[in-house]
mmCIF file with all atom_site columns, C-alpha atoms in Angstrom:
data_model
loop_
_atom_site.group_PDB
_atom_site.id
_atom_site.type_symbol
_atom_site.label_atom_id
_atom_site.label_alt_id
_atom_site.label_comp_id
_atom_site.label_asym_id
_atom_site.label_entity_id
_atom_site.label_seq_id
_atom_site.pdbx_PDB_ins_code
_atom_site.Cartn_x
_atom_site.Cartn_y
_atom_site.Cartn_z
_atom_site.occupancy
_atom_site.B_iso_or_equiv
_atom_site.pdbx_formal_charge
_atom_site.auth_seq_id
_atom_site.auth_comp_id
_atom_site.auth_asym_id
_atom_site.auth_atom_id
_atom_site.pdbx_PDB_model_num
ATOM 1   C CA . MET X 1 1   ? 12.637  -14.827 7.642   1.00 50.00 ? 1   MET X CA 1
ATOM 2   C CA . HIS X 1 2   ? 12.835  -15.938 4.035   1.00 49.00 ? 2   HIS X CA 1
ATOM 3   C CA . HIS X 1 3   ? 13.972  -13.444 1.410   1.00 51.00 ? 3   HIS X CA 1
ATOM 4   C CA . PRO X 1 4   ? 13.633  -13.892 -2.347  1.00 52.00 ? 4   PRO X CA 1
ATOM 5   C CA . GLY X 1 5   ? 16.932  -14.945 -3.776  1.00 51.00 ? 5   GLY X CA 1
ATOM 6   C CA . ASP X 1 6   ? 17.976  -16.942 -0.670  1.00 50.00 ? 6   ASP X CA 1
ATOM 7   C CA . GLY X 1 7   ? 18.722  -20.093 -2.615  1.00 53.00 ? 7   GLY X CA 1
ATOM 8   C CA . ASP X 1 8   ? 15.498  -19.971 -4.636  1.00 50.00 ? 8   ASP X CA 1
ATOM 9   C CA . VAL X 1 9   ? 15.616  -21.688 -7.977  1.00 53.00 ? 9   VAL X CA 1
ATOM 10  C CA . VAL X 1 10  ? 13.505  -19.801 -10.502 1.00 51.00 ? 10  VAL X CA 1
ATOM 11  C CA . ASP X 1 11  ? 12.894  -20.830 -14.071 1.00 59.00 ? 11  ASP X CA 1
ATOM 12  C CA . PRO X 1 12  ? 14.480  -18.028 -16.148 1.00 63.00 ? 12  PRO X CA 1
ATOM 13  C CA . GLY X 1 13  ? 11.403  -17.955 -18.398 1.00 68.00 ? 13  GLY X CA 1
ATOM 14  C CA . MET X 1 14  ? 9.011   -17.410 -15.490 1.00 65.00 ? 14  MET X CA 1
ATOM 15  C CA . GLU X 1 15  ? 8.159   -14.037 -14.067 1.00 68.00 ? 15  GLU X CA 1
ATOM 16  C CA . PRO X 1 16  ? 8.076   -13.750 -10.290 1.00 68.00 ? 16  PRO X CA 1
ATOM 17  C CA . THR X 1 17  ? 4.588   -13.764 -8.802  1.00 71.00 ? 17  THR X CA 1
ATOM 18  C CA . PRO X 1 18  ? 3.592   -10.143 -8.104  1.00 72.00 ? 18  PRO X CA 1
ATOM 19  C CA . GLU X 1 19  ? 2.450   -9.157  -4.644  1.00 90.00 ? 19  GLU X CA 1
ATOM 20  C CA . PRO X 1 20  ? -1.315  -8.680  -4.096  1.00 88.00 ? 20  PRO X CA 1
ATOM 21  C CA . ARG X 1 21  ? -1.012  -4.879  -4.125  1.00 90.00 ? 21  ARG X CA 1
ATOM 22  C CA . ALA X 1 22  ? 0.785   -5.003  -7.489  1.00 90.00 ? 22  ALA X CA 1
ATOM 23  C CA . LEU X 1 23  ? -1.955  -7.264  -8.836  1.00 92.00 ? 23  LEU X CA 1
ATOM 24  C CA . ALA X 1 24  ? -4.599  -4.761  -7.718  1.00 93.00 ? 24  ALA X CA 1
ATOM 25  C CA . VAL X 1 25  ? -2.703  -1.916  -9.409  1.00 92.00 ? 25  VAL X CA 1
ATOM 26  C CA . ALA X 1 26  ? -2.440  -3.979  -12.586 1.00 94.00 ? 26  ALA X CA 1
ATOM 27  C CA . GLN X 1 27  ? -6.184  -4.722  -12.531 1.00 95.00 ? 27  GLN X CA 1
ATOM 28  C CA . HIS X 1 28  ? -7.060  -1.051  -12.024 1.00 95.00 ? 28  HIS X CA 1
ATOM 29  C CA . ALA X 1 29  ? -4.629  0.033   -14.748 1.00 95.00 ? 29  ALA X CA 1
ATOM 30  C CA . ASP X 1 30  ? -6.204  -2.478  -17.119 1.00 96.00 ? 30  ASP X CA 1
ATOM 31  C CA . ALA X 1 31  ? -9.695  -1.167  -16.277 1.00 96.00 ? 31  ALA X CA 1
ATOM 32  C CA . VAL X 1 32  ? -8.559  2.441   -16.840 1.00 95.00 ? 32  VAL X CA 1
ATOM 33  C CA . ALA X 1 33  ? -7.043  1.509   -20.201 1.00 95.00 ? 33  ALA X CA 1
ATOM 34  C CA . ASP X 1 34  ? -10.277 -0.237  -21.225 1.00 96.00 ? 34  ASP X CA 1
ATOM 35  C CA . ALA X 1 35  ? -12.370 2.763   -20.112 1.00 95.00 ? 35  ALA X CA 1
ATOM 36  C CA . ALA X 1 36  ? -10.103 5.136   -22.044 1.00 94.00 ? 36  ALA X CA 1
ATOM 37  C CA . CYS X 1 37  ? -10.531 3.039   -25.190 1.00 95.00 ? 37  CYS X CA 1
ATOM 38  C CA . GLU X 1 38  ? -14.312 2.999   -24.724 1.00 94.00 ? 38  GLU X CA 1
ATOM 39  C CA . LEU X 1 39  ? -14.302 6.779   -24.308 1.00 93.00 ? 39  LEU X CA 1
ATOM 40  C CA . ALA X 1 40  ? -12.188 7.233   -27.425 1.00 91.00 ? 40  ALA X CA 1
ATOM 41  C CA . ASP X 1 41  ? -14.562 4.982   -29.377 1.00 92.00 ? 41  ASP X CA 1
ATOM 42  C CA . ALA X 1 42  ? -17.594 6.983   -28.153 1.00 91.00 ? 42  ALA X CA 1
ATOM 43  C CA . VAL X 1 43  ? -16.175 10.387  -29.073 1.00 89.00 ? 43  VAL X CA 1
ATOM 44  C CA . ALA X 1 44  ? -17.771 12.175  -31.993 1.00 83.00 ? 44  ALA X CA 1
ATOM 45  C CA . ALA X 1 45  ? -17.678 15.801  -33.070 1.00 78.00 ? 45  ALA X CA 1
ATOM 46  C CA . GLY X 1 46  ? -19.718 17.950  -30.727 1.00 82.00 ? 46  GLY X CA 1
ATOM 47  C CA . THR X 1 47  ? -19.915 15.386  -27.910 1.00 87.00 ? 47  THR X CA 1
ATOM 48  C CA . TRP X 1 48  ? -17.493 17.195  -25.608 1.00 87.00 ? 48  TRP X CA 1
ATOM 49  C CA . THR X 1 49  ? -18.951 19.554  -23.044 1.00 89.00 ? 49  THR X CA 1
ATOM 50  C CA . PRO X 1 50  ? -16.840 21.726  -20.740 1.00 88.00 ? 50  PRO X CA 1
ATOM 51  C CA . ALA X 1 51  ? -17.701 19.333  -17.886 1.00 90.00 ? 51  ALA X CA 1
ATOM 52  C CA . THR X 1 52  ? -16.579 16.224  -19.798 1.00 91.00 ? 52  THR X CA 1
ATOM 53  C CA . VAL X 1 53  ? -13.344 17.918  -20.848 1.00 89.00 ? 53  VAL X CA 1
ATOM 54  C CA . GLU X 1 54  ? -12.722 18.867  -17.216 1.00 91.00 ? 54  GLU X CA 1
ATOM 55  C CA . ASP X 1 55  ? -13.421 15.284  -16.102 1.00 93.00 ? 55  ASP X CA 1
ATOM 56  C CA . VAL X 1 56  ? -10.923 13.882  -18.594 1.00 93.00 ? 56  VAL X CA 1
ATOM 57  C CA . ILE X 1 57  ? -8.239  16.423  -17.660 1.00 93.00 ? 57  ILE X CA 1
ATOM 58  C CA . GLU X 1 58  ? -8.801  15.658  -13.978 1.00 94.00 ? 58  GLU X CA 1
ATOM 59  C CA . ALA X 1 59  ? -8.547  11.915  -14.640 1.00 94.00 ? 59  ALA X CA 1
ATOM 60  C CA . ILE X 1 60  ? -5.278  12.414  -16.526 1.00 94.00 ? 60  ILE X CA 1
ATOM 61  C CA . GLU X 1 61  ? -3.920  14.552  -13.671 1.00 94.00 ? 61  GLU X CA 1
ATOM 62  C CA . THR X 1 62  ? -4.918  11.929  -11.093 1.00 94.00 ? 62  THR X CA 1
ATOM 63  C CA . LEU X 1 63  ? -3.249  9.155   -13.079 1.00 94.00 ? 63  LEU X CA 1
ATOM 64  C CA . ALA X 1 64  ? -0.105  11.264  -13.583 1.00 93.00 ? 64  ALA X CA 1
ATOM 65  C CA . GLU X 1 65  ? 0.042   11.943  -9.844  1.00 93.00 ? 65  GLU X CA 1
ATOM 66  C CA . ALA X 1 66  ? -0.174  8.197   -9.220  1.00 92.00 ? 66  ALA X CA 1
ATOM 67  C CA . LEU X 1 67  ? 2.601   7.584   -11.754 1.00 92.00 ? 67  LEU X CA 1
ATOM 68  C CA . LEU X 1 68  ? 4.815   10.103  -9.975  1.00 92.00 ? 68  LEU X CA 1
ATOM 69  C CA . THR X 1 69  ? 5.306   7.510   -7.242  1.00 90.00 ? 69  THR X CA 1
ATOM 70  C CA . GLU X 1 70  ? 7.073   5.346   -9.815  1.00 90.00 ? 70  GLU X CA 1
ATOM 71  C CA . ARG X 1 71  ? 8.226   7.667   -12.603 1.00 90.00 ? 71  ARG X CA 1
ATOM 72  C CA . ALA X 1 72  ? 9.402   11.252  -12.157 1.00 91.00 ? 72  ALA X CA 1
ATOM 73  C CA . GLU X 1 73  ? 8.822   11.800  -15.889 1.00 90.00 ? 73  GLU X CA 1
ATOM 74  C CA . ALA X 1 74  ? 5.074   11.905  -15.135 1.00 90.00 ? 74  ALA X CA 1
ATOM 75  C CA . ALA X 1 75  ? 5.618   15.505  -13.993 1.00 92.00 ? 75  ALA X CA 1
ATOM 76  C CA . ARG X 1 76  ? 5.675   16.417  -17.689 1.00 92.00 ? 76  ARG X CA 1
ATOM 77  C CA . ILE X 1 77  ? 2.130   15.088  -18.034 1.00 93.00 ? 77  ILE X CA 1
ATOM 78  C CA . LEU X 1 78  ? 1.009   17.321  -15.170 1.00 92.00 ? 78  LEU X CA 1
ATOM 79  C CA . ALA X 1 79  ? 2.639   20.321  -16.860 1.00 93.00 ? 79  ALA X CA 1
ATOM 80  C CA . ALA X 1 80  ? 0.891   19.434  -20.120 1.00 93.00 ? 80  ALA X CA 1
ATOM 81  C CA . THR X 1 81  ? -2.509  19.189  -18.442 1.00 92.00 ? 81  THR X CA 1
ATOM 82  C CA . ALA X 1 82  ? -1.957  22.597  -16.831 1.00 91.00 ? 82  ALA X CA 1
ATOM 83  C CA . SER X 1 83  ? -1.193  24.012  -20.290 1.00 91.00 ? 83  SER X CA 1
ATOM 84  C CA . LEU X 1 84  ? -4.256  22.310  -21.744 1.00 90.00 ? 84  LEU X CA 1
ATOM 85  C CA . ARG X 1 85  ? -6.445  23.648  -18.947 1.00 88.00 ? 85  ARG X CA 1
ATOM 86  C CA . ALA X 1 86  ? -5.108  27.178  -19.618 1.00 89.00 ? 86  ALA X CA 1
ATOM 87  C CA . ALA X 1 87  ? -5.640  26.827  -23.380 1.00 88.00 ? 87  ALA X CA 1
ATOM 88  C CA . LEU X 1 88  ? -9.235  25.725  -22.888 1.00 84.00 ? 88  LEU X CA 1
ATOM 89  C CA . ALA X 1 89  ? -10.074 28.423  -20.338 1.00 80.00 ? 89  ALA X CA 1
ATOM 90  C CA . PRO X 1 90  ? -12.682 30.965  -21.443 1.00 76.00 ? 90  PRO X CA 1
ATOM 91  C CA . PRO X 1 91  ? -11.243 34.290  -22.712 1.00 74.00 ? 91  PRO X CA 1
ATOM 92  C CA . GLY X 1 92  ? -10.219 36.524  -19.839 1.00 69.00 ? 92  GLY X CA 1
ATOM 93  C CA . ASP X 1 93  ? -10.150 33.542  -17.494 1.00 64.00 ? 93  ASP X CA 1
ATOM 94  C CA . GLU X 1 94  ? -6.650  32.274  -18.299 1.00 55.00 ? 94  GLU X CA 1
ATOM 95  C CA . PRO X 1 95  ? -4.662  31.416  -15.185 1.00 54.00 ? 95  PRO X CA 1
ATOM 96  C CA . SER X 1 96  ? -1.361  33.248  -14.783 1.00 49.00 ? 96  SER X CA 1
ATOM 97  C CA . ALA X 1 97  ? 1.897   31.317  -14.958 1.00 44.00 ? 97  ALA X CA 1
ATOM 98  C CA . ALA X 1 98  ? 2.289   31.858  -11.219 1.00 39.00 ? 98  ALA X CA 1
ATOM 99  C CA . ALA X 1 99  ? -1.198  30.607  -10.431 1.00 43.00 ? 99  ALA X CA 1
ATOM 100 C CA . VAL X 1 100 ? -1.437  27.740  -8.017  1.00 40.00 ? 100 VAL X CA 1
ATOM 101 C CA . PRO X 1 101 ? -3.316  24.743  -9.416  1.00 47.00 ? 101 PRO X CA 1
ATOM 102 C CA . ARG X 1 102 ? -6.911  24.797  -8.299  1.00 45.00 ? 102 ARG X CA 1
ATOM 103 C CA . PRO X 1 103 ? -7.710  22.530  -5.391  1.00 42.00 ? 103 PRO X CA 1
ATOM 104 C CA . ARG X 1 104 ? -9.591  19.361  -6.125  1.00 45.00 ? 104 ARG X CA 1
ATOM 105 C CA . GLY X 1 105 ? -13.316 19.533  -5.574  1.00 44.00 ? 105 GLY X CA 1
ATOM 106 C CA . THR X 1 106 ? -15.334 16.854  -3.906  1.00 42.00 ? 106 THR X CA 1
ATOM 107 C CA . ARG X 1 107 ? -14.686 14.443  -6.743  1.00 49.00 ? 107 ARG X CA 1
ATOM 108 C CA . ARG X 1 108 ? -14.577 10.841  -5.704  1.00 49.00 ? 108 ARG X CA 1
ATOM 109 C CA . ARG X 1 109 ? -11.017 9.641   -5.397  1.00 49.00 ? 109 ARG X CA 1
ATOM 110 C CA . GLY X 1 110 ? -9.760  6.300   -4.211  1.00 51.00 ? 110 GLY X CA 1
ATOM 111 C CA . LEU X 1 111 ? -7.828  6.253   -1.004  1.00 45.00 ? 111 LEU X CA 1
ATOM 112 C CA . ARG X 1 112 ? -5.197  3.776   0.038   1.00 44.00 ? 112 ARG X CA 1
ATOM 113 C CA . ASN X 1 113 ? -5.998  0.377   1.491   1.00 45.00 ? 113 ASN X CA 1
ATOM 114 C CA . GLY X 1 114 ? -9.282  -0.039  -0.357  1.00 48.00 ? 114 GLY X CA 1
ATOM 115 C CA . TRP X 1 115 ? -11.113 2.975   1.102   1.00 43.00 ? 115 TRP X CA 1
ATOM 116 C CA . LYS X 1 116 ? -13.190 4.964   -1.344  1.00 48.00 ? 116 LYS X CA 1
ATOM 117 C CA . GLY X 1 117 ? -13.538 8.713   -1.488  1.00 47.00 ? 117 GLY X CA 1
ATOM 118 C CA . ILE X 1 118 ? -16.769 10.556  -0.877  1.00 44.00 ? 118 ILE X CA 1
ATOM 119 C CA . ARG X 1 119 ? -18.723 12.095  -3.706  1.00 39.00 ? 119 ARG X CA 1
#
């Protein structure tokens, strides 16, 4: 079995070719970044509804959870979204500090190995 580094000569200026899974992650990350920029460009005063705010918070939480596999610091993003969710809750509906995060609904979420979630 061949292992990288077993006598391979690599040009120091060249980056190693990423594996297919890493390429897919990079493509999805690029698409998410583009979508976030498009959303930011579309935002105007009064265009946010409670449902759109919830969708954005949920997207941020999902991305932070994905980042947790690589960076433990992403836990701070999850804490921030929980604080944001509490701050935006209607009066008298604020979750307690001991509250367990609400379970995900039937939102579509990607699953590993190319499977898609159910809406």
